[in-house]
Every structure is written in structure tokens, then in C-alpha cells.
Tab-separated table of C-alpha atoms in Angstrom:
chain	number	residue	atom	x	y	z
A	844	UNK	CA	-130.325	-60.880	-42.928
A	845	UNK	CA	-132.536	-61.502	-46.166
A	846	UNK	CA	-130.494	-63.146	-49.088
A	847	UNK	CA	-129.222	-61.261	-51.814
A	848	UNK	CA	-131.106	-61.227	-55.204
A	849	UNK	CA	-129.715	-62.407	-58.070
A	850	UNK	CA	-131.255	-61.317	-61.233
A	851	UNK	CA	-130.789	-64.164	-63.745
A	852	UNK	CA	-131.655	-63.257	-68.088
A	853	UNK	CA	-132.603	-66.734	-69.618
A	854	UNK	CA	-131.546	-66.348	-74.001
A	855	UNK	CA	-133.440	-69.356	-75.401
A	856	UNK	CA	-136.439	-71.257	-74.370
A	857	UNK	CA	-136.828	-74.212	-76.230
A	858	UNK	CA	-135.858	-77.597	-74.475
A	859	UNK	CA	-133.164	-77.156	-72.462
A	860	UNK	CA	-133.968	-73.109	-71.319
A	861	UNK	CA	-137.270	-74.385	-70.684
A	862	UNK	CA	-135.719	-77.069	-68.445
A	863	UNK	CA	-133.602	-74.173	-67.054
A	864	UNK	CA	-136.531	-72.071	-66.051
A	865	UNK	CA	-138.418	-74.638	-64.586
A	866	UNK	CA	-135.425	-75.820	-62.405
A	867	UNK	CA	-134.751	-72.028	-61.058
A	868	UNK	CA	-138.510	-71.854	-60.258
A	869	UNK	CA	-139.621	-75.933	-58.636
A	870	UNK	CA	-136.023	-75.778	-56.846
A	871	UNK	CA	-135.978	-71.722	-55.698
A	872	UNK	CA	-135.722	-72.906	-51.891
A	873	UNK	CA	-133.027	-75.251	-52.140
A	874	UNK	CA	-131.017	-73.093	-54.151
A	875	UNK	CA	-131.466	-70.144	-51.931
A	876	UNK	CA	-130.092	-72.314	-49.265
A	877	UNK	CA	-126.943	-73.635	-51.255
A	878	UNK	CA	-125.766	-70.648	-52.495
A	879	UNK	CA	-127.118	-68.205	-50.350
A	880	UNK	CA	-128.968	-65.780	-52.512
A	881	UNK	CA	-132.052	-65.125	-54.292
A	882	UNK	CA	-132.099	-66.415	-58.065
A	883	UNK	CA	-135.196	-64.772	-60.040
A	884	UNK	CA	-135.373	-65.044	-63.255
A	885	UNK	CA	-135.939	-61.569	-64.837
A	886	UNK	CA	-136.459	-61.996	-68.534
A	887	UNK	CA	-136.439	-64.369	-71.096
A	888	UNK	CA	-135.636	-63.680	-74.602
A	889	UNK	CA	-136.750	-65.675	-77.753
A	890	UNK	CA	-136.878	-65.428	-81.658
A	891	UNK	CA	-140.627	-65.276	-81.773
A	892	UNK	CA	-142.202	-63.630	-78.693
A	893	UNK	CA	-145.648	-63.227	-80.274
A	894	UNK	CA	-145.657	-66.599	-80.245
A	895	UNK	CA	-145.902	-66.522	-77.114
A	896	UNK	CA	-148.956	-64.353	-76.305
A	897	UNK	CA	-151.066	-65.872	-73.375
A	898	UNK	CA	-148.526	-68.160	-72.633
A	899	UNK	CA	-147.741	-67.721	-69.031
A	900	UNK	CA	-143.803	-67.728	-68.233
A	901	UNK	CA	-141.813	-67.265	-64.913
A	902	UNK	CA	-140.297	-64.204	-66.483
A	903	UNK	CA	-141.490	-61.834	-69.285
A	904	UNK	CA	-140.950	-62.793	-72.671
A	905	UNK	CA	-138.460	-60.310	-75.541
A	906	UNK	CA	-136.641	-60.787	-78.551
A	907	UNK	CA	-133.816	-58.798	-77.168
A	908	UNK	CA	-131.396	-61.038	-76.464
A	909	UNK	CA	-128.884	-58.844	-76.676
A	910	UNK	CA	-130.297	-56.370	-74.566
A	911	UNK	CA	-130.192	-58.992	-71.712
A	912	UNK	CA	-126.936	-59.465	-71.924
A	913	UNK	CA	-125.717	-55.693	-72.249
A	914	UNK	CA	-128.518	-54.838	-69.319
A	915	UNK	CA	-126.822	-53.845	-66.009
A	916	UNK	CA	-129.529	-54.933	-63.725
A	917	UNK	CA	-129.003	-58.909	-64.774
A	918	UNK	CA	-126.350	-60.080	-62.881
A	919	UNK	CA	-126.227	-63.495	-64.979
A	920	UNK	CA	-127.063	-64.579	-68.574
A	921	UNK	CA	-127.859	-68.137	-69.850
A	922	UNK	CA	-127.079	-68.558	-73.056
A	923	UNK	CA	-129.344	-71.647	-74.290
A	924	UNK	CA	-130.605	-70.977	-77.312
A	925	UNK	CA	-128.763	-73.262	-79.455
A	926	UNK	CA	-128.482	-70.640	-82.437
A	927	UNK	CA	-124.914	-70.654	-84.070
A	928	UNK	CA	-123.003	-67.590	-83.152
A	929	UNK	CA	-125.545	-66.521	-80.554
């Protein structure tokens, strides 16, 4: 039986969401063996996404943040923007 796939929406991507994404991605095995299911990051929003043009990330870039957290399909949000009242 394959593991179930967790869709994970990433709000911030400075230092610590950057930390985040690169932990989900360099430790994908051993997490899939801990917990059993499949965490892939699905999108990743931040303030300026222009800025990121050419800039290769493990998820596609938005400035929707709060479209990641009202979409369906994620099934969980990190909030780590460090913007008051995000």
C-alpha cells in the first residue's frame, strides 16, 4: 500500500520557511517513514513573487496566501511569514 499524500501550503519564505522547505524536501524519506505519508509541498506564497522569477523553488511561488489557506486540496498550512496579523 503506497503512503498517503499530504499536500502541505508553505505562507512565508524568508529564513525560517526557507528552512521549512528545505527540511520537507533533504528529509522526504525519513519523514515518509515516521509518519507514514507523503508530505509535498504544493505552494508557497510570498509578498513579492516577481521577485522571484527564475528562482527555482520546491513548490510554485503566489502572493495568495490566503488562498492557501482557504484551498481545499492543502491539507496543512505553515504559517511562517513573520508578518503581524498574518
Amino acid at each position: 500500500m503506497s503512503p498517503v499524500e499530504l499536500r502541505v501550503g508553505l505562507i512565508g519564505c524568508g529564513t525560517v520557511g526557507s528552512a521549512f522547505a528545505s527540511s520537507l524536501v533533504e528529509r522526504r524519506v525519513s519523514l515518509e517513514h515516521l509518519t507514514g505519508s507523503r508530505l509535498r509541498l504544493a505552494r508557497i506564497a510570498v509578498l513579492r513573487p516577481e521577485r522571484r522569477d527564475g528562482e527555482r523553488g520546491p513548490a510554485p511561488f503566489t502572493d495568495d496566501a490566503a488562498g492557501i489557506a482557504a484551498d481545499a486540496s492543502i491539507d496543512i498550512v505553515v504559517e511562517a511569514s513573520g508578518a503581524p496579523n498574518a
